[in-house]
mmCIF file of C-alpha atoms in Angstrom:
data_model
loop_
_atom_site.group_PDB
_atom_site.id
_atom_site.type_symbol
_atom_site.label_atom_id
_atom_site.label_comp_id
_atom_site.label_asym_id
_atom_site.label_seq_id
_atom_site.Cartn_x
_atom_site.Cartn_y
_atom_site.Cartn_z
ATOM 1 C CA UNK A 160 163.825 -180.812 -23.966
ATOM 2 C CA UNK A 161 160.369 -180.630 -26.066
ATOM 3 C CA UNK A 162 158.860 -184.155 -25.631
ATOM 4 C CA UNK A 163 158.785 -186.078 -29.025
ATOM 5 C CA UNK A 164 156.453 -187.017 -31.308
ATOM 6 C CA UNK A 165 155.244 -190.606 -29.414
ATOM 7 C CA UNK A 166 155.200 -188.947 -25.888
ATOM 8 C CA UNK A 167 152.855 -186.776 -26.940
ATOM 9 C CA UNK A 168 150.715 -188.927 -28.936
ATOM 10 C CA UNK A 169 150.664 -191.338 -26.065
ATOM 11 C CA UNK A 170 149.594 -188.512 -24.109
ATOM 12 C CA UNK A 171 146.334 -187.840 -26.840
ATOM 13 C CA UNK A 172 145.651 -191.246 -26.487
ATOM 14 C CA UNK A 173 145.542 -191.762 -23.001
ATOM 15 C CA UNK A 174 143.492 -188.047 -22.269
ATOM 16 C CA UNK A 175 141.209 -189.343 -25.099
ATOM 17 C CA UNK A 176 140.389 -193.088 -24.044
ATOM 18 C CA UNK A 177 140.379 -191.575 -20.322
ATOM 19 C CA UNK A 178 136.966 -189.099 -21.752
ATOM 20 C CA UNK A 179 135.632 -191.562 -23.696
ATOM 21 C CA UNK A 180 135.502 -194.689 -21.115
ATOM 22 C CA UNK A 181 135.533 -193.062 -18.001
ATOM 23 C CA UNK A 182 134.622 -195.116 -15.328
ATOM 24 C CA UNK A 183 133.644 -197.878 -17.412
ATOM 25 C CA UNK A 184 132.474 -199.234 -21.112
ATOM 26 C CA UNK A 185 129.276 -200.676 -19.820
ATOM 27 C CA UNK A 186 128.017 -201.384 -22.936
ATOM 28 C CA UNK A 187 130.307 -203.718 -23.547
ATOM 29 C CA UNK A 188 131.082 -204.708 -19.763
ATOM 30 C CA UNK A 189 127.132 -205.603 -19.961
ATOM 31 C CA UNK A 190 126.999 -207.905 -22.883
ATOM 32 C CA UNK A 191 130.761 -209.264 -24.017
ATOM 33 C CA UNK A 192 132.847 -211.959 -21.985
ATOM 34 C CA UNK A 193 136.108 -210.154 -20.886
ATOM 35 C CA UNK A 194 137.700 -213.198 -22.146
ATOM 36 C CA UNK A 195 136.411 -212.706 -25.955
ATOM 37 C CA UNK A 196 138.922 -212.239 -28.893
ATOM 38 C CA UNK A 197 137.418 -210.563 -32.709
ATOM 39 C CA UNK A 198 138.616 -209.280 -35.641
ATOM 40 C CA UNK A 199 137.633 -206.042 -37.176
ATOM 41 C CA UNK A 200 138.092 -204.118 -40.804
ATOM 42 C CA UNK A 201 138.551 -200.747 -41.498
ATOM 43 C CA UNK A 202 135.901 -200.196 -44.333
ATOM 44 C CA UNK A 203 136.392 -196.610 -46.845
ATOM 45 C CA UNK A 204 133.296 -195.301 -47.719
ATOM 46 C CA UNK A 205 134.356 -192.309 -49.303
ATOM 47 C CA UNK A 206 137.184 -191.301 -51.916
ATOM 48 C CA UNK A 207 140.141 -188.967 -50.672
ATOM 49 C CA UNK A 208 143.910 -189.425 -49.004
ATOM 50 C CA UNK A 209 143.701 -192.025 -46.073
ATOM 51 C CA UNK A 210 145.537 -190.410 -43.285
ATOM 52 C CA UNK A 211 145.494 -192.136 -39.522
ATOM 53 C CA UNK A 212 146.556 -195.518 -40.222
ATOM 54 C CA UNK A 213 149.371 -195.445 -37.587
ATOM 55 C CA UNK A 214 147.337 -193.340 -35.172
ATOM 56 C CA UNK A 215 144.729 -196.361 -35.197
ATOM 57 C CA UNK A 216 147.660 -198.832 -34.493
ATOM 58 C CA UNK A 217 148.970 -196.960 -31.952
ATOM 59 C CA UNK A 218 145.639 -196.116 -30.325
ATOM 60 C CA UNK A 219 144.940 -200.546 -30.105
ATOM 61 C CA UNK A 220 148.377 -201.426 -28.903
ATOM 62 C CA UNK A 221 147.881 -198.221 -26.349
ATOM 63 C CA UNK A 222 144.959 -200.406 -24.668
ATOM 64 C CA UNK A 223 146.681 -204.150 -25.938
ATOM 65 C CA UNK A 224 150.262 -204.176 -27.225
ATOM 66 C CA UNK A 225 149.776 -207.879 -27.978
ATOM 67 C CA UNK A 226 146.931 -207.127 -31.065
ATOM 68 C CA UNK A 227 147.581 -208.471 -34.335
ATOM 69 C CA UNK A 228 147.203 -205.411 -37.207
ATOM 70 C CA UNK A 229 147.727 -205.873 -40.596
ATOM 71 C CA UNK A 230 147.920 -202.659 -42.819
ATOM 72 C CA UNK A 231 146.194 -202.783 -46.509
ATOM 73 C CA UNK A 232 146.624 -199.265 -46.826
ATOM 74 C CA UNK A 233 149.040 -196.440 -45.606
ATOM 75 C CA UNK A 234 149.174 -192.988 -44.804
ATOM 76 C CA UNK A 235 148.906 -190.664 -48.144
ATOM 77 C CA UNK A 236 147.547 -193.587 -49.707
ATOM 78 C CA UNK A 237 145.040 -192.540 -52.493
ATOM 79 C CA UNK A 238 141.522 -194.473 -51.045
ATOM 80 C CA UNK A 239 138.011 -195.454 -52.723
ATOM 81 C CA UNK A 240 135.064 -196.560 -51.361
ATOM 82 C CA UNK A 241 134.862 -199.676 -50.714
ATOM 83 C CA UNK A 242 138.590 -200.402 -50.120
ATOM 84 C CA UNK A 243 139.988 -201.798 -46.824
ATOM 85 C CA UNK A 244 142.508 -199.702 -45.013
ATOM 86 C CA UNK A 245 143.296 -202.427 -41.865
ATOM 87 C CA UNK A 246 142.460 -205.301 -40.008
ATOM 88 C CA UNK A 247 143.079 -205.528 -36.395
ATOM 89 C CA UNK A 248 142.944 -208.712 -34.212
ATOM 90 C CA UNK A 249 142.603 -208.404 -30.401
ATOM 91 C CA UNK A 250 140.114 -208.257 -27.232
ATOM 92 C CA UNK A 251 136.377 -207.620 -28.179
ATOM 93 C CA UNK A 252 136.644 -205.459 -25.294
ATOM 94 C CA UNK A 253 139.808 -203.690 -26.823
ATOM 95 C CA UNK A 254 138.152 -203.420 -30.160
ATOM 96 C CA UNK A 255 134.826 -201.982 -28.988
ATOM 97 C CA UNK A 256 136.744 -199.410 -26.280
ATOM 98 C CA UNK A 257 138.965 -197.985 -29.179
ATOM 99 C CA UNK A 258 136.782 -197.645 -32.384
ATOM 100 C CA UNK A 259 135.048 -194.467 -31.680
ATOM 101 C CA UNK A 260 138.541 -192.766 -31.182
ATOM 102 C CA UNK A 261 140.215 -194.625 -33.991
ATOM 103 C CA UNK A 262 137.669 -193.567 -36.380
ATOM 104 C CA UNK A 263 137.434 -190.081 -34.781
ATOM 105 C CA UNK A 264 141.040 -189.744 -35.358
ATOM 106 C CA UNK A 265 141.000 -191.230 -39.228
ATOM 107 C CA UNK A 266 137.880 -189.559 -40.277
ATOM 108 C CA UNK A 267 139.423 -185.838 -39.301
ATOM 109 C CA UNK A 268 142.960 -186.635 -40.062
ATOM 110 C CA UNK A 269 141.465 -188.246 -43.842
ATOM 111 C CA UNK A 270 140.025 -184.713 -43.926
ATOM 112 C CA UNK A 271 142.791 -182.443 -44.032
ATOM 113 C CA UNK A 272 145.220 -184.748 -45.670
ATOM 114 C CA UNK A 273 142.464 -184.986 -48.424
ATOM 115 C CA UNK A 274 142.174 -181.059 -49.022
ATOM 116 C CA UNK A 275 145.926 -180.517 -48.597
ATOM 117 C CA UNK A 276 146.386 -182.827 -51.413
ATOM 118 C CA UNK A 277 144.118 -180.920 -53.517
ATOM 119 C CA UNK A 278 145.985 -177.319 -52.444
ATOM 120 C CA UNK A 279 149.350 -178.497 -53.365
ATOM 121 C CA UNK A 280 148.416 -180.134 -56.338
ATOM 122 C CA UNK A 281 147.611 -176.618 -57.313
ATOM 123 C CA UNK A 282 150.945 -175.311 -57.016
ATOM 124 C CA UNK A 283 153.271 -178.879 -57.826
ATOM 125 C CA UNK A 284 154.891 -176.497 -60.332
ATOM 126 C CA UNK A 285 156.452 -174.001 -58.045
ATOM 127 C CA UNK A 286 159.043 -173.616 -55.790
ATOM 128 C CA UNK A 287 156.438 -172.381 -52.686
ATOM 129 C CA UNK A 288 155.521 -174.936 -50.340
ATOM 130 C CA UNK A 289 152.166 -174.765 -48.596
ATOM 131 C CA UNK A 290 152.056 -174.332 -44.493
ATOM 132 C CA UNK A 291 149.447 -174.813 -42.265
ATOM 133 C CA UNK A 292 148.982 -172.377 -39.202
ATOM 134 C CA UNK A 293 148.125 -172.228 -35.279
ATOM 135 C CA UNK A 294 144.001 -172.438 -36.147
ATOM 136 C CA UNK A 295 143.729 -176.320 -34.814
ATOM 137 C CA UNK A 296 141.361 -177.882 -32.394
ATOM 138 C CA UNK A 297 142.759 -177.734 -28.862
ATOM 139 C CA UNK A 298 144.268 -181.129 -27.662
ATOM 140 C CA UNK A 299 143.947 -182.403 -31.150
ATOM 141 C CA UNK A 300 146.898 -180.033 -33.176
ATOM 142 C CA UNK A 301 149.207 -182.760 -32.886
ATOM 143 C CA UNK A 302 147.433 -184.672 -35.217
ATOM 144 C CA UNK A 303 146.080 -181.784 -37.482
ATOM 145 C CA UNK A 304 149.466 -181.314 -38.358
ATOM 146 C CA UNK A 305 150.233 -184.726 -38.942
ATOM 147 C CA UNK A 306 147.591 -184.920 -41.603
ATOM 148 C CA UNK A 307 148.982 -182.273 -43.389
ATOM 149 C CA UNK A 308 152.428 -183.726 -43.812
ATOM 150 C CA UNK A 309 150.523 -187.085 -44.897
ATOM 151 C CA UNK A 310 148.378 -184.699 -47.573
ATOM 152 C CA UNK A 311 152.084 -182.994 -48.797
ATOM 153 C CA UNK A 312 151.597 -179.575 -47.161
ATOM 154 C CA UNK A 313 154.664 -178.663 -44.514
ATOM 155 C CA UNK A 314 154.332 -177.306 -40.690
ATOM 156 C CA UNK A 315 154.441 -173.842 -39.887
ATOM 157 C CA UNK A 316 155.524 -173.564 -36.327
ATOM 158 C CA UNK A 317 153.785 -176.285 -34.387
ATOM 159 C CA UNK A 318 153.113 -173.433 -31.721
ATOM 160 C CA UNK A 319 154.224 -170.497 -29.719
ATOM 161 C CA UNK A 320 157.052 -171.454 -28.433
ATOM 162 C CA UNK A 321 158.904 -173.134 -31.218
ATOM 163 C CA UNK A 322 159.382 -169.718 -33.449
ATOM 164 C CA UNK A 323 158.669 -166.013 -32.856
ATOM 165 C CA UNK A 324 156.084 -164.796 -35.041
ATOM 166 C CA UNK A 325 155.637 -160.700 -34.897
ATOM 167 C CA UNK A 326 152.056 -160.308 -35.626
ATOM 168 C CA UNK A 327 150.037 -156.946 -36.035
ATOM 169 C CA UNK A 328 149.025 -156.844 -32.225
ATOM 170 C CA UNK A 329 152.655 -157.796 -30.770
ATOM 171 C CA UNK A 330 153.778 -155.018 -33.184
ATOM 172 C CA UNK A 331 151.066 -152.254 -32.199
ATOM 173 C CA UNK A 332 151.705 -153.176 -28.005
ATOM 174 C CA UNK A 333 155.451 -152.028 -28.781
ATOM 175 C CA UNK A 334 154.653 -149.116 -30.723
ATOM 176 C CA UNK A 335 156.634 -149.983 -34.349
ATOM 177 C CA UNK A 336 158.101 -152.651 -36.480
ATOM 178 C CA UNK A 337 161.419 -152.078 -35.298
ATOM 179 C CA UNK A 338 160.791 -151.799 -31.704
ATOM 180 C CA UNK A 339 159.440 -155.202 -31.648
ATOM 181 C CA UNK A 340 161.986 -156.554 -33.697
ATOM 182 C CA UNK A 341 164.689 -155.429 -31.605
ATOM 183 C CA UNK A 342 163.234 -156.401 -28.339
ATOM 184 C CA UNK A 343 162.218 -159.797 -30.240
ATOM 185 C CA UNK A 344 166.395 -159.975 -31.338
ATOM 186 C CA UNK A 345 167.728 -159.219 -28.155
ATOM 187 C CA UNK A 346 165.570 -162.200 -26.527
ATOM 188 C CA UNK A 347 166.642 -164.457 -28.532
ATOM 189 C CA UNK A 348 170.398 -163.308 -27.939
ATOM 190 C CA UNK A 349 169.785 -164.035 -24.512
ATOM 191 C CA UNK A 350 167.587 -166.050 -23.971
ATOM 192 C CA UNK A 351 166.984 -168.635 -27.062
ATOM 193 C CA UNK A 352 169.251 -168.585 -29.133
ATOM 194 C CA UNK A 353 168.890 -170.404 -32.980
ATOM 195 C CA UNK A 354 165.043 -169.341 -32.342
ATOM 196 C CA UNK A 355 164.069 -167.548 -35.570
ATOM 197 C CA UNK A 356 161.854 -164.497 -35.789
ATOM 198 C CA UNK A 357 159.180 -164.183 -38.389
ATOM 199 C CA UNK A 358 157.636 -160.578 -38.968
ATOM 200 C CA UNK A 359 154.056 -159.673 -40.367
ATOM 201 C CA UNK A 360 153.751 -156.903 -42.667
ATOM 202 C CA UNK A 361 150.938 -155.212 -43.980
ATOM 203 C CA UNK A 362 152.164 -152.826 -46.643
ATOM 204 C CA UNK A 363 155.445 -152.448 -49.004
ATOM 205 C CA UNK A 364 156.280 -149.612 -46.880
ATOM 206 C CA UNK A 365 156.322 -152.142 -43.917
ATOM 207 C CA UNK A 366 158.862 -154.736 -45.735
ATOM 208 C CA UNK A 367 161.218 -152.349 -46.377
ATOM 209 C CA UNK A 368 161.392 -150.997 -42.592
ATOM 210 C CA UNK A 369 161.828 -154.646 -41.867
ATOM 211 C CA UNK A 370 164.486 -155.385 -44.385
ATOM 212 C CA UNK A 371 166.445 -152.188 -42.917
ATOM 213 C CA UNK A 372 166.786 -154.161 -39.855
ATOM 214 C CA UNK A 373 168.884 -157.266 -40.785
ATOM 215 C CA UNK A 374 167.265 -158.980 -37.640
ATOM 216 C CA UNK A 375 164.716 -161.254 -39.419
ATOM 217 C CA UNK A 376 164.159 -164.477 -41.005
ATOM 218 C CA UNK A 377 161.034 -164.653 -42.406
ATOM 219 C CA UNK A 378 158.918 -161.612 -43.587
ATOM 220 C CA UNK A 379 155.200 -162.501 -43.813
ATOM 221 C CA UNK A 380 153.131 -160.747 -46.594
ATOM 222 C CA UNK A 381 149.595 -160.523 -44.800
ATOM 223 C CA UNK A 382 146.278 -160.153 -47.409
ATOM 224 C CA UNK A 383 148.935 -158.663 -50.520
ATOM 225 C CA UNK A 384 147.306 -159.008 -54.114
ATOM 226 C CA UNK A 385 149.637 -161.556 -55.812
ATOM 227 C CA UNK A 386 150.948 -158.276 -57.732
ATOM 228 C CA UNK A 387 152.172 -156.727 -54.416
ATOM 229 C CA UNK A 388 153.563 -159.933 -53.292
ATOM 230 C CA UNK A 389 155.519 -160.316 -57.075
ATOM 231 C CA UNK A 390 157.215 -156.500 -55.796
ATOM 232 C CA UNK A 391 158.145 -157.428 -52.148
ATOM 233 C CA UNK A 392 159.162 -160.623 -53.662
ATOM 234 C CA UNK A 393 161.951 -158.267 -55.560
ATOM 235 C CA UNK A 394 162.337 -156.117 -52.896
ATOM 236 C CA UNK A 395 163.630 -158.813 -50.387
ATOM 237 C CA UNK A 396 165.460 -160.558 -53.096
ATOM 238 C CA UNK A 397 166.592 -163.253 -51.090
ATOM 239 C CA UNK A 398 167.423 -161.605 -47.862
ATOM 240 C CA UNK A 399 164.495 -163.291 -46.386
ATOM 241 C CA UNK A 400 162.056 -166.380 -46.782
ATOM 242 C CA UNK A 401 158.715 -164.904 -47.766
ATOM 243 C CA UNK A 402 155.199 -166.112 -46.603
ATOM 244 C CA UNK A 403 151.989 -164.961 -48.477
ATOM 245 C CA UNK A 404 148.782 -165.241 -46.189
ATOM 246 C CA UNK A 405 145.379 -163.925 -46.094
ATOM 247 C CA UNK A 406 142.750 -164.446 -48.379
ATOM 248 C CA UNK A 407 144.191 -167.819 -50.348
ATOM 249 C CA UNK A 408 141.847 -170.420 -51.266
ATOM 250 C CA UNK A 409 141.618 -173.019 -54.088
ATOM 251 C CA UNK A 410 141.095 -170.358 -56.902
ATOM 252 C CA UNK A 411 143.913 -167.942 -56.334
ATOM 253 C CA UNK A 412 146.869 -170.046 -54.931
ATOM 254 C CA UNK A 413 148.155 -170.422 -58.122
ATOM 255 C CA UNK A 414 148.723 -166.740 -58.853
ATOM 256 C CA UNK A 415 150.088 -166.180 -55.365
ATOM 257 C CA UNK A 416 152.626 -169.435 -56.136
ATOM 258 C CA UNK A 417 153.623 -167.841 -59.246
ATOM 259 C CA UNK A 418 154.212 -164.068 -57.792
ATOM 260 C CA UNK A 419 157.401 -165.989 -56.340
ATOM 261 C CA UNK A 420 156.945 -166.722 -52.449
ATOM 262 C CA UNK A 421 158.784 -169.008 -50.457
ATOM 263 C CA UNK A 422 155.991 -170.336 -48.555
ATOM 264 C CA UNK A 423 151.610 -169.978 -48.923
ATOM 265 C CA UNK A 424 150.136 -170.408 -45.077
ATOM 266 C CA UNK A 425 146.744 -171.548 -45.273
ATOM 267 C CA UNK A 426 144.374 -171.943 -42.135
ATOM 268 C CA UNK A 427 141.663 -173.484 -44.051
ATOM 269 C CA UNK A 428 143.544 -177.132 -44.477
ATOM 270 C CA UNK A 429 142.626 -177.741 -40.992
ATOM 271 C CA UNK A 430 139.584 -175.672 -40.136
ATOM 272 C CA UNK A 431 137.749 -175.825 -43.035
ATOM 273 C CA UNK A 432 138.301 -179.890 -43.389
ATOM 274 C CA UNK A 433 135.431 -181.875 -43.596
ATOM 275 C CA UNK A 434 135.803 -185.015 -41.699
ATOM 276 C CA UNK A 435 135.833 -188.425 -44.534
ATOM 277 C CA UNK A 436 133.447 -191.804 -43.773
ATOM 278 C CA UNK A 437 135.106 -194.477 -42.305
ATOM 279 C CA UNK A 438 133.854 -197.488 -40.411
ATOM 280 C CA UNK A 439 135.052 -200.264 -38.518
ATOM 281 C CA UNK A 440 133.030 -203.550 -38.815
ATOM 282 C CA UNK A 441 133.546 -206.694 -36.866
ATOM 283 C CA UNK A 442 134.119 -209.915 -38.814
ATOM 284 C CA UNK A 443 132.423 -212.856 -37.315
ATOM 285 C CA UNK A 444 131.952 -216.478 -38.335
ATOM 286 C CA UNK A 445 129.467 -216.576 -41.014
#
């Protein structure tokens, strides 16, 4: 059984805290009683979609399960500078050992959310539905993905093992479309079954030889002009979901949406986010 969603971010947590303190927080070993309790505020500095708010929680209780936190904000919330996303009550020690991954984790997460919001936006009057792909930072995918639910994109597969995807290589090592698809079929006959099987075609030609198979689910349209995707569109007519990728950005989604396709996969949500300013301040006694 796949380990859920909390094993795995307690997992994140626990590799992360592990680089980041290694054998000790000396700064604040060197200078803070072990004893001492604070407050802190999440301050936004920029405007965008705040994304990470239950991350941060989880990444305090992860070190202290007794903190106190107290959400102003939540995830997908619209934010402005200024604006206070949390406050979290707990050990100094706690406080100072988990900020730099908190706000990591926020700061990135705000990202994507923030330019996922602004790709779907494009399209809110279509039926397609925006996907993000594989292109994530190692150790850190879990997340990437999670920001791009909070901005109101959808998952592709999370990775390789949780959908077959025929790409151009897997299909040129077998020597044709339909040799992979068959071999790609029979495994998951045998071996997995319920696993779907997704197909990347480069030309009309190429959709059709897939649709003569009747062994696929999905039928990706790799780098067609929105007019070529509005004819494969017709071609499949259902048999099918479709996936447009290659080449989609801001200023063309929109055409791509309205050629018809199922689903728009866009790498660019995660790798070309730009990480959004966030602090976290202490509150002491004036």
């Amino acid at each position: 059984m796949a380990a859920s969603y909390n094993e795995l971010l307690q997992k994140l947590i626990a590799s992360a805290l592990n680089e980041d303190i290694g054998e000790g927080d000396h700064s604040t070993l060197s200078c803070i009683s072990a004893d001492a309790k604070g407050k802190a505020v999440l301050k936004i500095k920029e405007t965008g979609v705040l994304a990470g708010v239950k991350v941060a929680e989880a990444v305090f209780r992860y070190k202290q399960p007794d903190i106190a936190f107290y959400a102003q904000k939540k995830d997908g919330d619209t934010m402005q500078p200024g604006e206070t996303a949390f406050e979290v009550e707990a050990s100094v020690h706690t406080i100072l050992q988990c900020e730099r991954l908190v706000l990591n984790c926020m700061q990135r997460m705000s990202g994507i959310a923030t330019l996922t919001r602004t790709y779907a936006e494009k399209i809110k009057g279509y039926k397609t539905r925006i996907l993000d792909t594989r292109k994530t930072t190692p150790n850190f995918r879990l997340l990437e993905k999670e920001a791009v639910l909070i901005g109101g994109g959808y998952n592709h597969r999370f990775a390789l093992y949780d959908m077959i995807m025929l790409k151009d290589n897997h299909i040129d090592y077998c020597g044709s479309i339909e040799a992979a698809i068959e071999k790609a079929y029979n495994y998951v006959q045998t071996v997995k079954p319920g696993l779907k099987i997704e197909v990347e075609t480069r030309t009309i030609d190429d959709v059709k030889r897939v649709l003569a198979t009747g062994k696929v689910n999905r039928i990706m349209l790799d780098n067609f002009t929105p007019d070529r995707i509005k004819e494969a569109v017709a071609l499949i007519a259902g048999q099918t979901e479709t996936e447009a990728s290659g080449g989609i950005n801001l200023t063309n989604i929109e055409s791509f949406a309205a050629a018809g396709v199922d689903f728009i996969s866009v790498g660019a949500l995660i790798h070309q986010a730009r990480s959004l300013d966030l602090s976290l301040k202490a509150v002491t006694a004036s």
